[in-house]
Every structure is written in structure tokens, then in C-alpha cells.
PDB file of C-alpha atoms in Angstrom:
ATOM      1  CA  MET J   1      -7.694   5.689 -25.919  1.00  0.00           C
ATOM      2  CA  LEU J   2      -5.346   3.563 -24.189  1.00  0.00           C
ATOM      3  CA  GLY J   3      -3.273   6.265 -22.147  1.00  0.00           C
ATOM      4  CA  THR J   4      -7.116   7.019 -20.905  1.00  0.00           C
ATOM      5  CA  LEU J   5      -7.796   3.303 -20.119  1.00  0.00           C
ATOM      6  CA  ASN J   6      -4.995   1.994 -19.168  1.00  0.00           C
ATOM      7  CA  MET J   7      -3.499   5.043 -17.535  1.00  0.00           C
ATOM      8  CA  GLY J   8      -4.716   8.471 -16.427  1.00  0.00           C
ATOM      9  CA  ALA J   9      -8.855   7.095 -15.771  1.00  0.00           C
ATOM     10  CA  PHE J  10      -7.683   3.802 -14.531  1.00  0.00           C
ATOM     11  CA  PHE J  11      -4.872   5.643 -11.622  1.00  0.00           C
ATOM     12  CA  ALA J  12      -8.033   7.832 -10.561  1.00  0.00           C
ATOM     13  CA  LEU J  13     -10.638   5.455 -10.360  1.00  0.00           C
ATOM     14  CA  VAL J  14      -8.355   3.131  -8.464  1.00  0.00           C
ATOM     15  CA  TYR J  15      -6.818   5.794  -5.877  1.00  0.00           C
ATOM     16  CA  LEU J  16     -10.702   6.986  -5.711  1.00  0.00           C
ATOM     17  CA  ALA J  17     -11.424   3.277  -4.660  1.00  0.00           C
ATOM     18  CA  ALA J  18      -8.134   3.441  -2.060  1.00  0.00           C
ATOM     19  CA  GLN J  19      -9.778   6.443  -0.388  1.00  0.00           C
ATOM     20  CA  THR J  20     -13.658   5.103   0.286  1.00  0.00           C
ATOM     21  CA  LEU J  21     -12.977   1.383   0.615  1.00  0.00           C
ATOM     22  CA  PRO J  22     -11.314  -1.085   2.935  1.00  0.00           C
ATOM     23  CA  THR J  23      -8.186  -2.401   0.793  1.00  0.00           C
ATOM     24  CA  SER J  24      -8.813  -5.849   0.922  1.00  0.00           C
ATOM     25  CA  VAL J  25     -12.124  -4.891  -1.159  1.00  0.00           C
ATOM     26  CA  ALA J  26     -10.849  -3.294  -3.569  1.00  0.00           C
ATOM     27  CA  SER J  27      -7.938  -5.820  -4.469  1.00  0.00           C
ATOM     28  CA  THR J  28     -11.019  -8.041  -4.558  1.00  0.00           C
ATOM     29  CA  ILE J  29     -12.955  -6.724  -7.216  1.00  0.00           C
ATOM     30  CA  MET J  30      -9.832  -6.041  -8.645  1.00  0.00           C
ATOM     31  CA  ALA J  31      -8.815  -9.539  -8.742  1.00  0.00           C
ATOM     32  CA  THR J  32     -12.040 -10.345 -11.121  1.00  0.00           C
ATOM     33  CA  SER J  33      -9.897  -9.294 -14.122  1.00  0.00           C
ATOM     34  CA  PRO J  34      -8.786 -12.129 -15.255  1.00  0.00           C
ATOM     35  CA  VAL J  35     -11.586 -13.318 -15.949  1.00  0.00           C
ATOM     36  CA  ALA J  36     -12.666  -9.810 -17.433  1.00  0.00           C
ATOM     37  CA  MET J  37      -9.729  -9.971 -19.919  1.00  0.00           C
ATOM     38  CA  MET J  38     -10.917 -13.734 -21.074  1.00  0.00           C
ATOM     39  CA  LEU J  39     -14.065 -12.559 -22.063  1.00  0.00           C
ATOM     40  CA  ILE J  40     -13.078  -9.810 -23.630  1.00  0.00           C
ATOM     41  CA  ALA J  41     -10.448 -11.017 -25.815  1.00  0.00           C
ATOM     42  CA  TRP J  42     -12.878 -13.546 -26.919  1.00  0.00           C
ATOM     43  CA  ALA J  43     -14.798 -11.243 -27.739  1.00  0.00           C
ATOM     44  CA  ALA J  44     -12.116  -9.175 -29.537  1.00  0.00           C
ATOM     45  CA  LEU J  45      -9.379 -11.283 -30.544  1.00  0.00           C
ATOM     46  CA  SER J  46     -11.411 -14.572 -31.091  1.00  0.00           C
ATOM     47  CA  ALA J  47      -9.187 -16.103 -28.227  1.00  0.00           C
ATOM     48  CA  ARG J  48     -11.983 -18.339 -26.837  1.00  0.00           C
ATOM     49  CA  PRO J  49     -10.479 -19.318 -23.069  1.00  0.00           C
ATOM     50  CA  ALA J  50      -9.155 -23.053 -22.098  1.00  0.00           C
ATOM     51  CA  ALA J  51     -11.038 -24.521 -19.204  1.00  0.00           C
ATOM     52  CA  ALA J  52      -8.082 -24.834 -17.578  1.00  0.00           C
ATOM     53  CA  GLN J  53      -7.761 -20.760 -17.380  1.00  0.00           C
ATOM     54  CA  LEU J  54     -11.210 -20.159 -16.281  1.00  0.00           C
ATOM     55  CA  ALA J  55     -11.363 -22.835 -13.793  1.00  0.00           C
ATOM     56  CA  GLY J  56      -7.172 -21.291 -12.812  1.00  0.00           C
ATOM     57  CA  ALA J  57      -9.223 -17.700 -11.991  1.00  0.00           C
ATOM     58  CA  VAL J  58     -12.072 -18.705  -9.913  1.00  0.00           C
ATOM     59  CA  LEU J  59      -9.520 -21.234  -7.890  1.00  0.00           C
ATOM     60  CA  GLY J  60      -7.269 -17.652  -7.648  1.00  0.00           C
ATOM     61  CA  ILE J  61     -10.455 -15.227  -7.239  1.00  0.00           C
ATOM     62  CA  GLY J  62     -11.228 -17.576  -4.689  1.00  0.00           C
ATOM     63  CA  GLY J  63      -8.127 -17.629  -2.574  1.00  0.00           C
ATOM     64  CA  VAL J  64      -7.777 -13.423  -3.114  1.00  0.00           C
ATOM     65  CA  CYS J  65     -11.056 -13.810  -0.864  1.00  0.00           C
ATOM     66  CA  LEU J  66      -9.522 -16.020   1.173  1.00  0.00           C
ATOM     67  CA  MET J  67      -6.297 -13.861   1.865  1.00  0.00           C
ATOM     68  CA  LEU J  68      -8.065 -10.428   2.156  1.00  0.00           C
ATOM     69  CA  LEU J  69     -11.945 -10.515   3.308  1.00  0.00           C
ATOM     70  CA  ASP J  70     -12.112 -10.583   6.360  1.00  0.00           C
ATOM     71  CA  GLY J  71     -15.294  -8.773   6.846  1.00  0.00           C
ATOM     72  CA  GLY J  72     -14.124  -6.028   8.626  1.00  0.00           C
ATOM     73  CA  GLY J  73     -13.989  -1.811   7.052  1.00  0.00           C
ATOM     74  CA  THR J  74     -17.150   0.026   5.894  1.00  0.00           C
ATOM     75  CA  VAL J  75     -17.565  -0.851   1.840  1.00  0.00           C
ATOM     76  CA  ALA J  76     -19.130   2.592  -0.101  1.00  0.00           C
ATOM     77  CA  PRO J  77     -20.753   1.924  -3.440  1.00  0.00           C
ATOM     78  CA  ARG J  78     -18.985   5.418  -5.153  1.00  0.00           C
ATOM     79  CA  GLY J  79     -15.589   2.706  -4.188  1.00  0.00           C
ATOM     80  CA  VAL J  80     -17.366  -0.379  -5.355  1.00  0.00           C
ATOM     81  CA  LEU J  81     -18.279   1.645  -8.473  1.00  0.00           C
ATOM     82  CA  ALA J  82     -14.597   2.758  -9.037  1.00  0.00           C
ATOM     83  CA  SER J  83     -12.928   0.075  -8.536  1.00  0.00           C
ATOM     84  CA  GLY J  84     -15.071  -2.339 -10.683  1.00  0.00           C
ATOM     85  CA  ALA J  85     -15.094   0.545 -13.469  1.00  0.00           C
ATOM     86  CA  ALA J  86     -10.857   0.726 -13.056  1.00  0.00           C
ATOM     87  CA  MET J  87     -11.102  -3.470 -13.646  1.00  0.00           C
ATOM     88  CA  ALA J  88     -13.277  -2.889 -16.260  1.00  0.00           C
ATOM     89  CA  MET J  89     -11.386   0.157 -18.000  1.00  0.00           C
ATOM     90  CA  SER J  90      -8.310  -1.529 -17.594  1.00  0.00           C
ATOM     91  CA  SER J  91      -9.219  -5.494 -18.708  1.00  0.00           C
ATOM     92  CA  LEU J  92     -11.110  -3.380 -21.804  1.00  0.00           C
ATOM     93  CA  GLY J  93      -7.350  -1.422 -22.312  1.00  0.00           C
ATOM     94  CA  TYR J  94      -5.091  -4.346 -22.203  1.00  0.00           C
ATOM     95  CA  VAL J  95      -7.096  -6.395 -24.918  1.00  0.00           C
ATOM     96  CA  LEU J  96      -6.802  -3.062 -27.449  1.00  0.00           C
ATOM     97  CA  ALA J  97      -3.431  -2.803 -26.323  1.00  0.00           C
ATOM     98  CA  LYS J  98      -2.261  -6.572 -27.325  1.00  0.00           C
ATOM     99  CA  LYS J  99      -4.710  -6.262 -30.319  1.00  0.00           C
ATOM    100  CA  TRP J 100      -3.231  -2.655 -31.741  1.00  0.00           C
ATOM    101  CA  SER J 101       0.354  -2.428 -30.648  1.00  0.00           C
ATOM    102  CA  ALA J 102       2.359  -6.030 -32.535  1.00  0.00           C
ATOM    103  CA  ASP J 103       4.766  -3.714 -34.366  1.00  0.00           C
ATOM    104  CA  VAL J 104       4.687  -1.113 -31.711  1.00  0.00           C
ATOM    105  CA  ASP J 105       8.434  -1.117 -29.824  1.00  0.00           C
ATOM    106  CA  VAL J 106       7.143  -1.576 -25.666  1.00  0.00           C
ATOM    107  CA  PHE J 107       8.886   1.249 -24.229  1.00  0.00           C
ATOM    108  CA  SER J 108       6.936   3.433 -26.807  1.00  0.00           C
ATOM    109  CA  LEU J 109       3.366   2.154 -26.159  1.00  0.00           C
ATOM    110  CA  THR J 110       3.914   2.132 -22.694  1.00  0.00           C
ATOM    111  CA  ALA J 111       5.561   5.687 -22.945  1.00  0.00           C
ATOM    112  CA  TRP J 112       2.945   7.150 -25.076  1.00  0.00           C
ATOM    113  CA  GLN J 113       0.070   5.728 -23.085  1.00  0.00           C
ATOM    114  CA  LEU J 114       1.941   7.043 -19.860  1.00  0.00           C
ATOM    115  CA  LEU J 115       2.232  10.504 -21.287  1.00  0.00           C
ATOM    116  CA  ALA J 116      -1.147  10.464 -22.621  1.00  0.00           C
ATOM    117  CA  GLY J 117      -2.489   9.602 -19.295  1.00  0.00           C
ATOM    118  CA  GLY J 118      -0.772  12.187 -17.531  1.00  0.00           C
ATOM    119  CA  ALA J 119      -1.625  15.001 -20.036  1.00  0.00           C
ATOM    120  CA  LEU J 120      -5.747  13.631 -19.567  1.00  0.00           C
ATOM    121  CA  LEU J 121      -5.158  14.259 -15.660  1.00  0.00           C
ATOM    122  CA  LEU J 122      -3.038  17.329 -15.478  1.00  0.00           C
ATOM    123  CA  PRO J 123      -6.157  19.946 -15.967  1.00  0.00           C
ATOM    124  CA  ALA J 124      -8.099  18.117 -13.444  1.00  0.00           C
ATOM    125  CA  ALA J 125      -5.132  18.386 -11.005  1.00  0.00           C
ATOM    126  CA  VAL J 126      -4.206  21.704 -11.473  1.00  0.00           C
ATOM    127  CA  ALA J 127      -8.268  23.070 -11.335  1.00  0.00           C
ATOM    128  CA  VAL J 128      -8.180  20.931  -7.662  1.00  0.00           C
ATOM    129  CA  GLU J 129      -5.817  20.311  -6.164  1.00  0.00           C
ATOM    130  CA  GLY J 130      -3.366  23.562  -7.592  1.00  0.00           C
ATOM    131  CA  ALA J 131      -0.058  23.725  -7.204  1.00  0.00           C
ATOM    132  CA  PRO J 132       2.511  20.455  -6.123  1.00  0.00           C
ATOM    133  CA  PRO J 133       3.510  20.347  -2.127  1.00  0.00           C
ATOM    134  CA  VAL J 134       7.154  21.253  -1.468  1.00  0.00           C
ATOM    135  CA  LEU J 135       8.400  18.050  -1.233  1.00  0.00           C
ATOM    136  CA  ASP J 136      11.136  16.971   0.800  1.00  0.00           C
ATOM    137  CA  ALA J 137      13.961  14.562   0.200  1.00  0.00           C
ATOM    138  CA  ALA J 138      12.274  11.240   1.493  1.00  0.00           C
ATOM    139  CA  ALA J 139       8.813  12.169  -0.662  1.00  0.00           C
ATOM    140  CA  LEU J 140      10.605  12.835  -3.420  1.00  0.00           C
ATOM    141  CA  ALA J 141      12.580   9.673  -3.821  1.00  0.00           C
ATOM    142  CA  GLY J 142       9.178   7.863  -2.517  1.00  0.00           C
ATOM    143  CA  PHE J 143       7.732   9.497  -6.217  1.00  0.00           C
ATOM    144  CA  GLY J 144      10.871   8.410  -8.343  1.00  0.00           C
ATOM    145  CA  TYR J 145      10.219   4.486  -6.975  1.00  0.00           C
ATOM    146  CA  VAL J 146       6.249   4.729  -7.697  1.00  0.00           C
ATOM    147  CA  SER J 147       7.129   6.822 -11.694  1.00  0.00           C
ATOM    148  CA  ILE J 148      10.085   4.525 -12.771  1.00  0.00           C
ATOM    149  CA  VAL J 149       9.949   1.647 -10.854  1.00  0.00           C
ATOM    150  CA  ALA J 150       6.505   1.113 -10.044  1.00  0.00           C
ATOM    151  CA  THR J 151       4.654   2.365 -12.920  1.00  0.00           C
ATOM    152  CA  ALA J 152       6.792   2.956 -16.096  1.00  0.00           C
ATOM    153  CA  LEU J 153       9.056  -0.448 -15.499  1.00  0.00           C
ATOM    154  CA  ALA J 154       6.006  -2.563 -14.372  1.00  0.00           C
ATOM    155  CA  PHE J 155       4.191  -1.031 -17.666  1.00  0.00           C
ATOM    156  CA  ALA J 156       6.809  -1.931 -19.999  1.00  0.00           C
ATOM    157  CA  ALA J 157       7.367  -5.456 -18.275  1.00  0.00           C
ATOM    158  CA  TRP J 158       3.078  -5.574 -18.022  1.00  0.00           C
ATOM    159  CA  PHE J 159       2.943  -4.783 -21.918  1.00  0.00           C
ATOM    160  CA  ALA J 160       5.982  -6.837 -22.671  1.00  0.00           C
ATOM    161  CA  GLY J 161       3.739  -9.729 -21.721  1.00  0.00           C
ATOM    162  CA  LEU J 162       0.921  -9.408 -23.335  1.00  0.00           C
ATOM    163  CA  ARG J 163       3.176  -8.950 -26.643  1.00  0.00           C
ATOM    164  CA  HIS J 164       4.074 -13.115 -26.071  1.00  0.00           C
ATOM    165  CA  LEU J 165       1.259 -14.298 -24.249  1.00  0.00           C
ATOM    166  CA  SER J 166      -2.337 -14.421 -24.026  1.00  0.00           C
ATOM    167  CA  ALA J 167      -4.526 -11.920 -22.196  1.00  0.00           C
ATOM    168  CA  GLY J 168      -6.002 -14.608 -19.708  1.00  0.00           C
ATOM    169  CA  THR J 169      -2.347 -15.640 -18.849  1.00  0.00           C
ATOM    170  CA  VAL J 170      -1.006 -12.541 -18.333  1.00  0.00           C
ATOM    171  CA  GLY J 171      -4.418 -11.729 -16.435  1.00  0.00           C
ATOM    172  CA  LEU J 172      -3.577 -15.082 -14.592  1.00  0.00           C
ATOM    173  CA  ILE J 173       0.045 -13.981 -13.435  1.00  0.00           C
ATOM    174  CA  GLY J 174      -1.786 -10.232 -12.222  1.00  0.00           C
ATOM    175  CA  LEU J 175      -3.306 -12.607  -9.369  1.00  0.00           C
ATOM    176  CA  LEU J 176       0.758 -12.273  -8.337  1.00  0.00           C
ATOM    177  CA  ASN J 177      -0.620  -8.857  -6.879  1.00  0.00           C
ATOM    178  CA  PRO J 178      -2.268  -9.153  -3.519  1.00  0.00           C
ATOM    179  CA  MET J 179      -0.563 -12.374  -3.000  1.00  0.00           C
ATOM    180  CA  THR J 180       2.494 -10.163  -3.032  1.00  0.00           C
ATOM    181  CA  GLY J 181       1.465  -7.996  -0.800  1.00  0.00           C
ATOM    182  CA  VAL J 182       0.143 -10.108   1.789  1.00  0.00           C
ATOM    183  CA  LEU J 183       3.687 -11.896   1.686  1.00  0.00           C
ATOM    184  CA  LEU J 184       5.296  -8.794   2.303  1.00  0.00           C
ATOM    185  CA  GLY J 185       3.119  -7.587   4.751  1.00  0.00           C
ATOM    186  CA  ALA J 186       4.477 -10.662   7.023  1.00  0.00           C
ATOM    187  CA  ALA J 187       8.107 -10.793   5.740  1.00  0.00           C
ATOM    188  CA  VAL J 188       8.604  -6.380   6.173  1.00  0.00           C
ATOM    189  CA  ALA J 189       5.748  -5.560   8.815  1.00  0.00           C
ATOM    190  CA  GLY J 190       5.480  -8.813  10.205  1.00  0.00           C
ATOM    191  CA  GLU J 191       1.826 -10.038   9.770  1.00  0.00           C
ATOM    192  CA  ALA J 192       1.062 -12.898  10.983  1.00  0.00           C
ATOM    193  CA  LEU J 193      -0.942 -15.047   8.599  1.00  0.00           C
ATOM    194  CA  ALA J 194      -3.615 -17.035   9.576  1.00  0.00           C
ATOM    195  CA  ALA J 195      -4.226 -20.307   8.864  1.00  0.00           C
ATOM    196  CA  HIS J 196      -7.373 -19.033   6.116  1.00  0.00           C
ATOM    197  CA  GLN J 197      -4.833 -16.374   4.436  1.00  0.00           C
ATOM    198  CA  LEU J 198      -2.217 -19.614   4.041  1.00  0.00           C
ATOM    199  CA  ALA J 199      -5.284 -21.222   2.146  1.00  0.00           C
ATOM    200  CA  GLY J 200      -5.980 -18.351   0.350  1.00  0.00           C
ATOM    201  CA  LEU J 201      -2.049 -18.003  -1.137  1.00  0.00           C
ATOM    202  CA  ALA J 202      -1.933 -21.971  -2.128  1.00  0.00           C
ATOM    203  CA  LEU J 203      -4.946 -21.432  -3.757  1.00  0.00           C
ATOM    204  CA  VAL J 204      -3.893 -18.126  -5.811  1.00  0.00           C
ATOM    205  CA  PHE J 205      -0.596 -20.233  -6.507  1.00  0.00           C
ATOM    206  CA  THR J 206      -2.888 -23.464  -8.058  1.00  0.00           C
ATOM    207  CA  GLY J 207      -4.914 -21.505  -9.544  1.00  0.00           C
ATOM    208  CA  ILE J 208      -1.800 -19.420 -11.686  1.00  0.00           C
ATOM    209  CA  VAL J 209      -0.025 -22.425 -12.089  1.00  0.00           C
ATOM    210  CA  VAL J 210      -3.275 -24.437 -13.059  1.00  0.00           C
ATOM    211  CA  GLY J 211      -4.187 -21.814 -16.174  1.00  0.00           C
ATOM    212  CA  GLN J 212      -0.870 -21.560 -17.275  1.00  0.00           C
ATOM    213  CA  PRO J 213      -0.187 -23.244 -21.030  1.00  0.00           C
ATOM    214  CA  VAL J 214       2.565 -24.969 -20.041  1.00  0.00           C
ATOM    215  CA  ALA J 215       0.039 -26.906 -17.124  1.00  0.00           C
ATOM    216  CA  ALA J 216      -2.199 -28.051 -20.261  1.00  0.00           C
ATOM    217  CA  ARG J 217       0.901 -29.201 -22.336  1.00  0.00           C
ATOM    218  CA  LEU J 218       2.629 -31.059 -19.152  1.00  0.00           C
ATOM    219  CA  LEU J 219      -0.937 -32.843 -18.841  1.00  0.00           C
ATOM    220  CA  ALA J 220      -1.645 -33.139 -22.444  1.00  0.00           C
ATOM    221  CA  ARG J 221       1.721 -35.197 -22.335  1.00  0.00           C
ATOM    222  CA  LEU J 222       0.947 -36.981 -19.152  1.00  0.00           C
ATOM    223  CA  ARG J 223      -2.977 -38.398 -20.414  1.00  0.00           C
ATOM    224  CA  PRO J 224      -1.140 -40.693 -23.958  1.00  0.00           C
ATOM    225  CA  ALA J 225       1.276 -42.498 -20.663  1.00  0.00           C
ATOM    226  CA  ARG J 226      -1.521 -43.092 -18.307  1.00  0.00           C
ATOM    227  CA  ASP J 227      -3.968 -44.231 -21.301  1.00  0.00           C
ATOM    228  CA  ASP J 228      -0.832 -46.591 -22.190  1.00  0.00           C
ATOM    229  CA  ALA J 229      -0.238 -48.218 -18.520  1.00  0.00           C
ATOM    230  CA  GLY J 230      -4.221 -48.553 -18.381  1.00  0.00           C
ATOM    231  CA  ALA J 231      -4.434 -50.230 -21.559  1.00  0.00           C
ATOM    232  CA  ALA J 232      -1.091 -52.715 -20.740  1.00  0.00           C
ATOM    233  CA  LEU J 233      -2.659 -53.530 -17.321  1.00  0.00           C
ATOM    234  CA  CYS J 234      -5.893 -54.670 -19.056  1.00  0.00           C
ATOM    235  CA  THR J 235      -4.013 -56.505 -20.937  1.00  0.00           C
ATOM    236  CA  SER J 236      -1.977 -58.102 -18.307  1.00  0.00           C
TER     237      SER J 236
END
């Protein structure tokens, strides 16, 4: 089940969305994942989301909209459905992985999910695509990076984070994905950032910080200090 939700069906739906939607629209739909993860974790793990986490998610989603949505491109309904389904399935899968895998080594958990997801996709790939094409050195290097770094190691780090943090916290950190894409576009491809995109970057970063437990603890520590200062002024 986890291999299907987090890997096999997820990747198929994500690539379908990528082929039928502008990247900005698909990324914005996927950016709603933190809210979905919080609500599913509330239902499945009795982990009620904190108000700061919900506020951070709203800020982050608003920032992603500012960064990416420009009104251009054609929005295909099947692409929207594919992207929404990928977001919902992976959000459910991540919460279930957190619930079921407390005693499972993170690398074993990641490896078995990848194997199960690959086994699910293999028959469809053979039936629809046929034999893989001949790959040159550049293509092999690209597949190696996507397979090892961007998938195996990335998912191992993701599930390690889920092991130690709440689902809502990890979901908010996932908003770094579109943020990183925009920054890499500016740094590597030389894309100019408009004022609304800079505002979006600031909103996403603010939302991630606001929703972290350390921010809530810091505010809790500062609140008594403010109350004491106010009481001292009243006394004086």
C-alpha cells in the first residue's frame, strides 16, 4: 500500500500532471499538501494541528501562488485531477508510513516502498512503452542522478524527517520544493524574479518558520517576558 501511495501511483500521476499542466499550476496544487497532511494526521494519529502550523501553511500556499501563478498556459481538467490525486495519495501515504513504521529502519522502509512501487509500474511500462530506448552517457548520468539522489536519498531523508517530526512540520518543510525551484531558476538559468515572486518567496519562508515547533516555543518564552514587562510598567 505504501509503495503504491508514495511511489508507484504517485510518480505516474505526477508525470501525467507535468505533461498536461503548466508547472506553476501543478506545483501550486502540490503545495496544498501540508494542509492535507495535517488533517489526515489529525484523523489517523490524533495529532491535532497547531494554529501556528495552519497559519504557516496558509502563508506558504499564498506565497507559492505569488511565486508561480501568472495566468498563462492551458489548464487541463485531467491534469488538475492527476495533480490533486497525487497530492492526496502521497499525503495519506506519508502519514500512514509514520504510523506503521516506527520500528522499521528508514533505509529498509524507503527501499521496500521503491521496489513495490516499481513492481506496480513495471507491467504497465512493458505493455504501453515496450523496451527502453538506447541510452547514451548523458542520459545514463541523468537517470542515475534522478534514481539515486533525487529519489532514493531524497525519500530516505524525507522519511527520516517524518520519524522525528510531526506530519504537519514535515509538510511545511516540503514547501521548500517550489521555493528552491524558483531560486535555482534565478541562479542557474538566469531567470529574473519579479517583485511579486520575491514577495512570494518571503511569504513561503515566513510560513515555514511560523509553523515550526521551535517558533511556538520561542513565542511561549517571550510571552511571559512581555507580561512581566507590562506588569512592571503598570506598577511604576
